[in-house]
Coordinates of C-alpha atoms in Angstrom, one line a residue:
Chain N
M1 CA 63.1 207.3 106.3
D2 CA 64.2 210.6 105.1
N3 CA 60.8 211.2 103.8
V4 CA 59.1 210.4 107.2
R5 CA 61.3 213.1 108.7
D6 CA 60.1 215.3 105.9
E7 CA 56.8 214.3 106.8
V8 CA 55.2 218.3 107.9
L9 CA 53.2 217.3 110.9
L10 CA 52.7 221.4 111.9
Q11 CA 51.3 224.3 109.6
A12 CA 50.4 227.4 111.2
F13 CA 48.9 229.8 107.7
D14 CA 48.8 233.7 108.5
L15 CA 46.8 232.8 112.1
T16 CA 45.6 236.2 113.7
K17 CA 44.2 236.9 116.7
R18 CA 42.4 240.6 117.6
F19 CA 41.8 241.4 120.7
G20 CA 39.4 244.6 119.8
D21 CA 42.3 247.1 118.8
F22 CA 44.6 245.5 120.1
T23 CA 46.6 242.6 117.7
A24 CA 48.2 240.0 119.6
V25 CA 48.9 237.8 117.1
D26 CA 49.9 238.8 113.2
H27 CA 49.8 237.0 110.3
V28 CA 52.2 234.0 111.3
S29 CA 53.0 232.1 109.6
F30 CA 55.4 228.6 110.2
E31 CA 55.7 224.5 110.1
V32 CA 57.2 221.8 111.8
R33 CA 58.1 218.4 111.1
R34 CA 58.4 214.9 112.3
G35 CA 60.9 214.9 114.6
E36 CA 61.7 218.5 114.7
V37 CA 62.0 221.2 117.6
F38 CA 61.1 224.5 117.2
G39 CA 61.3 227.3 119.4
L40 CA 59.1 230.2 119.5
L41 CA 61.4 233.3 121.0
G42 CA 60.1 236.6 122.1
H43 CA 59.7 239.2 125.1
N44 CA 57.1 238.6 127.0
G45 CA 53.3 240.1 125.2
A46 CA 55.2 238.7 122.2
G47 CA 51.9 237.0 121.3
K48 CA 54.0 233.3 121.9
T49 CA 51.5 231.5 124.5
T50 CA 48.0 232.9 121.9
T51 CA 49.7 231.6 118.7
I52 CA 49.9 228.1 121.5
N53 CA 46.7 228.8 121.9
M54 CA 45.3 228.7 119.0
L55 CA 46.8 226.0 118.2
V56 CA 45.7 223.9 120.2
G57 CA 42.0 225.8 120.0
L58 CA 41.8 227.4 123.5
I59 CA 40.8 230.3 121.4
R60 CA 39.4 231.0 117.8
P61 CA 41.6 232.6 115.5
T62 CA 40.2 235.5 113.7
E63 CA 42.3 235.0 111.0
G64 CA 44.0 232.4 109.5
T65 CA 44.5 228.6 110.5
A66 CA 46.8 225.6 111.0
M67 CA 46.9 222.1 109.8
V68 CA 47.8 219.8 112.3
S69 CA 48.5 215.9 111.6
G70 CA 46.4 216.8 108.1
F71 CA 43.9 217.8 110.5
D72 CA 42.5 222.1 109.8
I73 CA 41.6 223.1 113.7
L74 CA 39.0 225.0 112.6
E75 CA 37.0 222.3 110.2
D76 CA 38.0 219.4 112.5
P77 CA 38.9 220.7 115.8
L78 CA 38.6 217.4 117.9
E79 CA 40.5 215.2 115.4
A80 CA 43.4 218.1 115.3
R81 CA 43.7 217.8 119.4
R82 CA 43.5 213.8 119.3
K83 CA 46.8 215.0 117.3
I84 CA 48.6 217.3 120.5
G85 CA 50.0 217.5 123.1
L86 CA 50.1 220.7 125.6
L87 CA 52.5 221.0 128.6
P88 CA 51.5 224.8 129.8
D89 CA 54.2 226.9 132.0
N90 CA 51.8 225.5 135.1
P91 CA 51.3 221.8 134.5
G92 CA 47.8 221.9 135.7
N93 CA 48.1 218.7 137.2
Y94 CA 45.1 218.3 139.8
L95 CA 46.7 218.3 143.2
H96 CA 44.2 216.1 145.3
L97 CA 44.4 213.8 143.0
T98 CA 47.6 211.1 142.5
A99 CA 50.2 211.0 139.5
R100 CA 48.4 207.9 138.7
Q101 CA 44.5 209.5 138.4
N102 CA 45.8 212.1 136.9
L103 CA 47.2 210.6 134.0
E104 CA 43.9 207.5 134.6
F105 CA 41.7 211.4 134.1
F106 CA 43.3 212.6 131.5
A107 CA 43.6 208.9 129.5
E108 CA 39.9 208.5 129.9
L109 CA 39.5 211.7 128.6
A110 CA 40.8 211.6 125.3
D111 CA 38.9 207.8 125.3
V112 CA 42.2 205.7 125.1
P113 CA 40.5 202.1 125.7
R114 CA 41.1 201.0 129.5
G115 CA 44.1 198.1 128.3
V116 CA 46.6 200.6 126.5
A117 CA 45.7 203.3 128.9
E118 CA 47.3 201.7 132.0
E119 CA 50.1 200.0 130.3
R120 CA 50.6 203.2 128.8
I121 CA 50.9 205.0 132.0
T122 CA 53.2 202.4 133.5
G123 CA 55.5 203.3 130.5
L124 CA 54.9 207.2 131.2
L125 CA 55.3 207.1 135.0
K126 CA 58.7 205.3 134.3
L127 CA 59.6 207.4 131.1
V128 CA 59.5 210.6 133.9
G129 CA 60.8 209.4 136.9
L130 CA 57.9 209.0 138.6
T131 CA 57.4 205.5 139.5
E132 CA 57.9 205.7 142.8
W133 CA 55.3 208.4 143.0
R134 CA 52.7 207.1 140.8
D135 CA 50.6 206.8 144.6
V136 CA 51.6 209.8 146.3
R137 CA 49.0 213.2 146.1
V138 CA 50.1 215.4 143.2
E139 CA 50.3 218.5 145.9
T140 CA 53.5 216.7 147.7
Y141 CA 55.3 216.9 144.7
S142 CA 58.2 219.2 143.7
R143 CA 57.9 222.0 141.0
G144 CA 60.0 219.3 139.0
M145 CA 58.2 216.6 139.7
K146 CA 54.8 218.2 138.6
Q147 CA 56.5 219.4 135.2
R148 CA 57.4 215.3 134.3
L149 CA 53.9 214.8 135.3
G150 CA 53.1 217.4 132.8
L151 CA 55.1 215.8 130.6
A152 CA 53.1 212.5 130.7
Q153 CA 49.9 213.6 130.5
S154 CA 50.8 215.2 127.7
L155 CA 51.9 212.2 126.0
V156 CA 49.0 210.3 127.3
R157 CA 47.3 210.5 124.1
D158 CA 50.4 209.8 121.9
P159 CA 50.2 212.7 120.6
D160 CA 52.0 213.7 116.7
V161 CA 52.9 217.3 118.1
L162 CA 53.7 218.3 121.3
F163 CA 53.6 222.3 122.5
F164 CA 55.2 223.0 125.3
D165 CA 54.6 226.6 127.0
E166 CA 58.0 227.7 129.6
P167 CA 58.5 224.2 130.2
T168 CA 61.0 224.5 132.7
L169 CA 60.2 227.9 134.2
G170 CA 60.6 227.8 137.5
I171 CA 62.9 224.4 137.3
D172 CA 66.1 224.2 139.6
P173 CA 69.3 223.4 137.0
E174 CA 69.4 219.4 137.4
G175 CA 65.5 219.6 136.3
T176 CA 65.9 221.5 133.7
R177 CA 68.2 219.5 132.4
E178 CA 66.7 216.3 132.9
I179 CA 63.1 218.0 130.7
R180 CA 65.6 218.9 127.7
G181 CA 66.8 215.4 127.8
L182 CA 63.2 214.2 127.4
I183 CA 62.4 216.8 124.9
R184 CA 65.1 215.5 123.0
R185 CA 64.4 211.8 123.3
L186 CA 60.9 212.5 122.1
A187 CA 61.8 214.4 119.1
E188 CA 64.1 211.7 118.7
E189 CA 63.7 208.4 119.4
Q190 CA 59.6 209.4 119.1
G191 CA 59.6 211.0 116.5
K192 CA 57.1 214.5 117.8
A193 CA 56.8 217.3 115.9
I194 CA 57.4 219.6 119.3
L195 CA 57.2 223.3 119.9
I196 CA 58.4 224.9 122.2
C197 CA 57.7 228.8 124.1
S198 CA 60.4 229.9 125.8
H199 CA 62.0 233.8 126.9
L200 CA 65.0 231.9 128.2
L201 CA 67.1 231.2 124.9
H202 CA 70.3 229.3 126.2
E203 CA 67.8 226.8 127.2
V204 CA 66.0 227.0 123.5
S205 CA 69.2 227.2 122.0
R206 CA 70.1 224.1 123.4
V207 CA 67.1 222.0 122.4
C208 CA 65.8 223.4 119.1
D209 CA 66.2 223.2 115.2
R210 CA 65.0 226.6 114.5
V211 CA 63.5 228.7 116.3
A212 CA 61.3 232.0 115.0
I213 CA 61.8 235.2 116.7
M214 CA 58.4 237.0 117.6
R215 CA 57.9 240.7 117.9
W216 CA 54.9 242.6 119.3
G217 CA 53.1 239.9 117.1
R218 CA 54.8 239.4 114.3
I219 CA 57.6 236.8 113.3
V220 CA 60.6 238.4 112.5
A221 CA 63.0 236.0 112.2
M222 CA 63.1 232.7 112.0
G223 CA 65.3 229.3 110.9
T224 CA 68.7 227.4 112.3
I225 CA 70.8 229.5 114.7
Q226 CA 73.0 229.2 111.8
E227 CA 71.2 230.8 109.3
L228 CA 70.0 233.9 111.9
R229 CA 74.4 233.9 112.3
E230 CA 74.3 234.4 108.8
R231 CA 71.5 236.7 108.4
L232 CA 73.3 238.9 111.0
G233 CA 76.9 238.9 109.1
V234 CA 77.9 237.6 112.8
S235 CA 80.8 235.0 113.8
D236 CA 80.0 231.4 114.7
Q237 CA 80.8 232.4 118.1
T238 CA 77.6 234.2 118.6
D239 CA 74.7 233.5 120.7
L240 CA 71.4 233.3 120.3
E241 CA 70.9 236.0 123.2
D242 CA 72.9 239.0 120.7
I243 CA 71.1 237.2 118.0
F244 CA 67.7 237.8 119.6
I245 CA 69.1 241.6 120.6
Q246 CA 70.3 242.3 117.5
I247 CA 67.1 241.1 115.5
H248 CA 65.3 243.3 118.5
G249 CA 67.4 245.9 117.7
E250 CA 67.0 246.3 113.7
E251 CA 63.6 245.9 114.0
A252 CA 62.7 248.6 116.4
A253 CA 65.2 251.0 114.2
Chain D
M1 CA 29.2 211.5 126.1
P2 CA 32.0 209.5 127.2
G3 CA 33.8 213.1 127.9
V4 CA 31.0 214.5 129.5
L5 CA 30.4 211.1 132.2
T6 CA 34.1 211.3 132.7
I7 CA 34.1 215.4 134.1
A8 CA 31.1 214.4 135.7
K9 CA 32.3 211.6 137.7
K10 CA 35.9 213.7 138.4
E11 CA 34.0 217.1 139.1
F12 CA 31.5 215.5 142.0
M13 CA 34.5 213.2 143.2
D14 CA 36.8 216.6 143.4
H15 CA 33.8 218.0 145.0
V16 CA 33.1 215.7 147.7
S17 CA 36.8 216.1 148.8
D18 CA 37.2 219.1 148.8
H19 CA 37.8 220.8 151.8
T20 CA 35.6 224.0 151.5
F21 CA 33.2 221.6 150.6
L22 CA 32.9 219.0 153.3
L23 CA 33.2 222.6 156.3
C24 CA 30.1 224.2 154.7
F25 CA 28.4 221.0 154.1
A26 CA 28.8 220.4 158.1
T27 CA 27.9 224.2 158.7
L28 CA 24.8 223.5 156.9
L29 CA 23.8 220.1 158.7
I30 CA 24.3 221.2 161.6
V31 CA 22.5 224.5 162.2
M32 CA 19.6 222.3 160.5
V33 CA 19.9 219.8 163.3
G34 CA 20.4 222.7 166.1
G35 CA 17.3 224.6 165.1
A36 CA 14.9 221.2 164.5
L37 CA 15.8 220.3 167.9
F38 CA 15.1 223.8 169.0
M39 CA 11.4 223.6 167.4
I40 CA 10.7 220.5 168.4
Q41 CA 11.2 221.4 171.8
L42 CA 9.1 224.8 171.3
V43 CA 6.4 222.4 169.7
Q44 CA 6.5 219.9 172.4
Y45 CA 6.0 222.9 175.3
Q46 CA 3.5 224.0 172.6
N47 CA 1.4 220.9 172.5
F48 CA 1.3 220.4 176.3
I49 CA -0.5 224.0 177.1
T50 CA -3.0 223.1 173.9
V51 CA -3.6 219.1 174.7
S52 CA -4.1 220.7 178.5
G53 CA -6.3 224.0 177.3
P54 CA -9.7 223.9 176.7
H55 CA -9.5 223.5 173.0
E56 CA -10.0 219.9 171.6
V57 CA -6.7 219.0 169.7
E58 CA -5.8 215.3 169.0
E59 CA -2.8 215.0 171.1
D60 CA 0.9 215.2 169.3
A61 CA -0.6 216.5 166.6
I62 CA -0.1 219.8 167.2
W63 CA 2.7 220.0 164.6
K64 CA 0.2 220.4 161.8
F65 CA -0.2 223.6 163.0
Y66 CA 3.5 225.1 163.2
D67 CA 4.2 225.1 159.4
Y68 CA 7.2 227.5 160.1
L69 CA 8.4 224.0 162.0
F70 CA 9.7 223.3 158.5
T71 CA 10.1 226.1 156.1
E72 CA 11.5 228.7 159.0
I73 CA 14.3 225.6 159.9
V74 CA 14.3 222.8 156.8
T75 CA 14.1 224.8 154.0
G76 CA 14.7 228.7 154.8
H77 CA 18.5 227.6 155.5
L78 CA 18.2 225.1 152.5
S79 CA 18.0 228.1 150.7
S80 CA 20.1 230.9 151.8
L81 CA 22.7 228.0 152.9
G82 CA 22.3 225.7 150.5
G83 CA 22.6 228.6 147.8
L84 CA 26.2 229.5 149.3
L85 CA 27.2 226.0 149.3
A86 CA 25.8 226.2 145.2
V87 CA 28.0 229.0 145.3
A88 CA 31.2 227.9 146.6
I89 CA 30.8 225.3 144.3
S90 CA 30.3 227.1 141.1
I91 CA 33.7 229.0 141.7
N92 CA 35.5 225.6 142.4
A93 CA 34.4 224.3 139.2
I94 CA 35.4 227.1 137.1
Q95 CA 37.5 230.0 138.4
K96 CA 39.9 226.8 140.8
E97 CA 40.3 225.1 137.8
R98 CA 41.3 228.3 135.7
V99 CA 44.0 229.9 138.7
D100 CA 45.5 226.0 138.7
G101 CA 45.7 226.2 134.9
S102 CA 43.7 222.7 134.5
L103 CA 41.5 224.8 132.0
R104 CA 43.3 225.0 129.9
V105 CA 44.8 221.9 129.9
L106 CA 41.5 220.4 130.3
M107 CA 40.6 222.2 127.0
S108 CA 43.7 221.5 124.5
Y109 CA 41.5 217.4 124.7
P110 CA 39.3 216.7 122.1
I111 CA 36.2 217.5 124.2
Y112 CA 33.6 219.9 122.9
R113 CA 33.1 222.7 125.2
D114 CA 29.3 221.9 125.1
D115 CA 30.6 218.2 126.9
L116 CA 33.3 220.1 129.4
F117 CA 29.7 223.0 130.4
M118 CA 27.9 219.7 130.6
G119 CA 30.0 217.3 132.5
K120 CA 30.4 219.9 135.2
L121 CA 27.1 220.5 135.4
I122 CA 25.7 217.5 136.5
G123 CA 28.6 217.0 138.6
G124 CA 27.7 220.0 140.9
A125 CA 23.8 219.0 140.6
L126 CA 24.6 215.7 141.8
V127 CA 26.5 217.1 144.7
L128 CA 23.7 219.6 144.9
S129 CA 21.1 216.9 145.1
L130 CA 23.3 215.3 147.9
V131 CA 23.7 218.0 150.0
A132 CA 19.2 218.6 149.6
I133 CA 18.9 214.8 149.9
A134 CA 21.1 214.5 152.9
S135 CA 20.1 218.0 154.9
M136 CA 16.8 217.0 154.3
T137 CA 16.7 213.9 155.4
I138 CA 18.4 214.0 158.7
S139 CA 16.5 216.6 159.7
F140 CA 13.0 215.2 158.8
S141 CA 14.1 212.6 160.6
L142 CA 14.3 213.8 164.2
L143 CA 11.4 215.7 163.3
I144 CA 8.9 212.7 162.7
F145 CA 10.9 211.0 165.3
Y146 CA 10.7 213.4 168.2
L147 CA 7.2 214.8 167.3
S148 CA 5.6 211.2 166.9
I149 CA 5.1 212.2 163.3
Q150 CA 3.2 209.3 161.3
L151 CA 5.0 209.1 158.5
T152 CA 2.1 209.3 155.6
L153 CA 2.1 208.9 151.7
D154 CA 0.6 212.4 151.7
F155 CA 3.8 213.8 154.4
L156 CA 6.1 212.0 152.0
L157 CA 5.1 213.4 149.0
R158 CA 5.1 217.2 150.5
I159 CA 9.2 216.1 151.7
I160 CA 10.0 214.9 147.6
V161 CA 8.8 217.1 146.7
T162 CA 9.9 220.1 148.5
T163 CA 13.5 218.4 148.0
F164 CA 13.5 218.4 144.7
I165 CA 12.3 221.6 144.8
G166 CA 15.0 222.8 147.1
T167 CA 17.7 220.9 144.6
M168 CA 16.2 222.5 141.8
L169 CA 16.8 226.2 143.6
L170 CA 20.5 225.1 144.0
V171 CA 21.0 224.4 140.6
F172 CA 20.1 228.1 140.1
F173 CA 22.3 229.1 142.0
L174 CA 25.5 226.7 140.7
C175 CA 24.6 228.3 137.2
I176 CA 24.6 232.1 137.9
G177 CA 28.0 231.1 139.9
M178 CA 29.1 229.9 137.1
I179 CA 27.5 233.1 134.7
V180 CA 29.8 235.1 137.1
S181 CA 33.0 233.0 137.6
S182 CA 33.1 233.3 133.2
F183 CA 33.0 236.9 133.3
L184 CA 36.0 237.5 136.4
N185 CA 39.1 236.1 137.5
D186 CA 39.3 237.6 140.6
T187 CA 38.1 235.0 143.4
S188 CA 37.4 237.8 145.9
S189 CA 34.9 239.7 143.5
I190 CA 32.9 237.1 142.4
L191 CA 32.8 235.3 145.8
L192 CA 31.7 238.8 146.6
I193 CA 29.1 239.5 143.9
L194 CA 28.0 235.8 143.9
I195 CA 26.8 236.3 148.3
L196 CA 25.2 239.5 147.5
I197 CA 23.0 237.8 144.5
V198 CA 21.7 234.8 146.7
A199 CA 21.2 237.9 149.9
A200 CA 19.9 240.0 146.9
L201 CA 17.1 237.3 146.4
R202 CA 15.6 236.8 149.9
Y203 CA 12.8 239.0 151.4
E204 CA 14.5 239.3 154.3
T205 CA 17.5 241.0 153.0
Y206 CA 15.2 244.1 152.6
N207 CA 13.1 244.1 155.6
V208 CA 16.7 244.3 157.4
L209 CA 17.6 247.3 155.6
L210 CA 14.7 249.2 155.9
V211 CA 14.2 248.7 159.3
T212 CA 18.0 249.8 159.4
G213 CA 17.3 252.8 157.7
I214 CA 14.3 253.8 159.8
N215 CA 16.5 253.0 162.7
L216 CA 18.9 255.8 161.4
F217 CA 16.4 257.9 160.5
S218 CA 15.4 258.2 164.2
Y219 CA 18.8 258.1 166.0
F220 CA 18.8 261.5 163.1
G221 CA 15.5 262.9 165.2
V222 CA 13.6 261.9 161.8
R223 CA 10.7 259.4 163.1
L224 CA 9.2 257.6 160.4
P225 CA 6.5 254.5 160.6
K226 CA 7.8 250.7 161.2
P227 CA 6.9 248.5 159.1
G228 CA 4.2 246.0 160.4
F229 CA 5.2 242.7 162.1
Y230 CA 7.1 240.3 159.1
H231 CA 7.8 237.4 160.9
R232 CA 7.9 234.8 157.4
G233 CA 6.0 232.2 158.7
W234 CA 3.2 231.2 161.0
F235 CA 2.3 235.2 161.1
R236 CA 2.3 235.4 157.3
Q237 CA 2.0 238.9 157.5
V238 CA 5.0 238.9 155.2
W239 CA 2.8 237.9 152.0
N240 CA 0.9 241.3 152.6
D241 CA 3.8 243.8 151.9
P242 CA 3.2 245.6 148.4
F243 CA 6.9 245.2 147.7
Y244 CA 6.6 241.4 148.2
R245 CA 3.7 241.3 146.1
N246 CA 4.8 242.9 143.4
V247 CA 8.6 242.2 143.0
C248 CA 9.7 239.3 145.8
K249 CA 7.4 236.5 144.1
F250 CA 9.9 236.7 141.5
S251 CA 12.5 235.9 143.3
P252 CA 13.2 231.9 143.3
T253 CA 14.0 231.8 146.9
E254 CA 10.5 234.1 147.6
S255 CA 9.5 231.5 145.4
Y256 CA 10.9 228.5 147.1
L257 CA 10.1 229.4 150.1
K258 CA 6.4 230.6 149.8
L259 CA 6.6 227.0 147.6
S260 CA 7.4 224.9 151.1
E261 CA 5.3 227.1 153.6
S262 CA 2.3 226.1 151.3
L263 CA 3.2 222.5 151.3
F264 CA 3.6 221.9 154.8
H265 CA 0.5 224.0 155.8
F266 CA -1.7 221.3 156.4
G267 CA -4.5 223.1 157.8
W268 CA -6.5 226.1 159.8
E269 CA -6.9 225.0 163.7
Y270 CA -10.1 225.9 165.3
E271 CA -12.5 226.5 163.2
W272 CA -15.5 227.0 164.8
T273 CA -18.6 225.0 163.6
P274 CA -22.4 224.7 165.1
F275 CA -21.3 221.1 166.3
G276 CA -18.0 222.6 168.6
T277 CA -14.2 222.7 166.9
D278 CA -13.1 221.2 163.7
F279 CA -10.2 221.9 162.1
T280 CA -9.7 221.7 158.0
L281 CA -7.0 219.9 156.9
F282 CA -5.3 220.2 152.7
S283 CA -3.7 217.3 151.1
F284 CA -0.8 217.6 149.6
Q285 CA -2.5 217.4 145.9
D286 CA -4.4 220.5 146.9
Q287 CA -1.6 222.5 148.2
L288 CA 0.6 221.6 144.8
L289 CA -2.1 223.0 142.9
K290 CA -2.8 226.2 144.5
S291 CA 1.0 227.0 144.1
L292 CA 1.3 225.7 140.6
D293 CA 2.7 229.8 140.0
L294 CA 6.1 228.8 142.6
V295 CA 6.5 225.5 140.5
A296 CA 6.5 227.6 137.4
V297 CA 8.3 230.8 138.3
L298 CA 11.4 228.2 139.7
I299 CA 11.2 226.0 136.9
V300 CA 11.5 229.6 134.7
F301 CA 14.2 230.8 136.5
T302 CA 16.4 227.2 137.2
L303 CA 15.9 226.9 132.9
A304 CA 17.2 230.7 132.4
A305 CA 20.1 230.1 134.1
V306 CA 20.8 226.7 133.1
T307 CA 20.6 228.5 129.2
A308 CA 22.0 231.5 130.1
S309 CA 25.1 229.7 131.8
Y310 CA 25.3 227.4 129.0
I311 CA 25.9 229.6 126.5
V312 CA 28.6 231.9 128.2
S313 CA 30.3 228.5 128.9
T314 CA 30.3 227.8 125.5
R315 CA 30.3 230.6 124.0
R316 CA 32.8 232.9 126.0
E317 CA 36.4 232.0 125.2
L318 CA 37.5 231.3 129.0

């Protein structure tokens, strides 16, 4: 079981993205193992979303590459994308469709066989608590419900690796707690490798096993929260927010 | 290929259930039906005068000599209002999905960008075919019914070719809309630029600007010669304008209008012969062969627009 848990599902090698003279992401490398929740932290404009966009194939890296479940995102982009699920900050549901229609469309797009898709969609709607709302148009949903549907959408192709970009942005505390619980269950019970981008530090500290702190496109610190405390030589009570500020202070100096 | 069909199917369903699309389509139909009914009344009145007059004109056949009956009301509106509708569809295809965030999700799925482009193009083209076929069928049905036009194969072929080429023109606008939507992020700017493009491709726009300019100068006491009568259709002076001859004929919209006018130009009225009044009638085949250059202009423009939008949509980071 430990061998399975040690399996690396996502590896980024020197990922770099330049837009003209501006370097948005600068030689970023990390890995995420099966069943691990990895947090990518940073202020707005640190390069978190650009990193995710490169990993899911939306933009091409200027340098470097990444492996998703053993597939190179540049050499086997389609195979790599079969293994990933994306939940952006704006869940991107089709508002004029119902939850079921949304999931059916994405399942068809991912080439999931019809019989398997039906069963999976029923299970996912139950998982995210939208069974009773499955035939209601998404435009009537609350922000939290849309986000939960987005979560189901990201799971419809049964991916190995999940990317969540600000998954609880704009959601009330109760909804945030639900999503956090779902993320932990996906990692622990289903063995998904999960990468979360967020600037909500207390949220990340509750759900992530390891974190990487980004500043101006570069990773400036990486490890478990305890490892970061040890690196800074601070007490065990120091929270992630203080660690983040201290590391940023060090880098600025 | 399954990805293309899935996207095309959804694209088609999205458009036909979209309120903006339905509103634009309803407006197009109302204008075309209203215009057709007005023209029917005019021709029925002319028919009454002519058959009561000195010339021997086959009763109920006067419609043949009013080609603007078809061009002004049917094809004219399809090229202008239909063009705007195509533009609205193109904004929904790319820009709306980008703003809603669904494009980002869509492109994280295992599909090539080519598939995404083809799906959106096929879905949009199907909707535009539906628009062209429905609006043409309704307008022509009214004309045929009220003017007692006999539906011959010759007449039917003229309708089919005009509808097909009209759909091609709308696909051209769809592709232009997809190109502009790929470069700009602001919906209002995209809409404004596309409306300007649709207007710039029509000869009337220049005429209106010219007349407005001349009137403005005359207000300040500067008298400039006014251009000749520029009404399109029966009088056809429009085609003698040097600006039209040298520049506008390369516009796909003008090519379509001139082609449809040629296809619905049934013959010359009152040709005098030693044996009395006669008519020269043109068959569909004659008229199509005479207008192959216009068909070529439309095909070239549509293919160029499809290619350009393909390159932009698949190479550019959205």
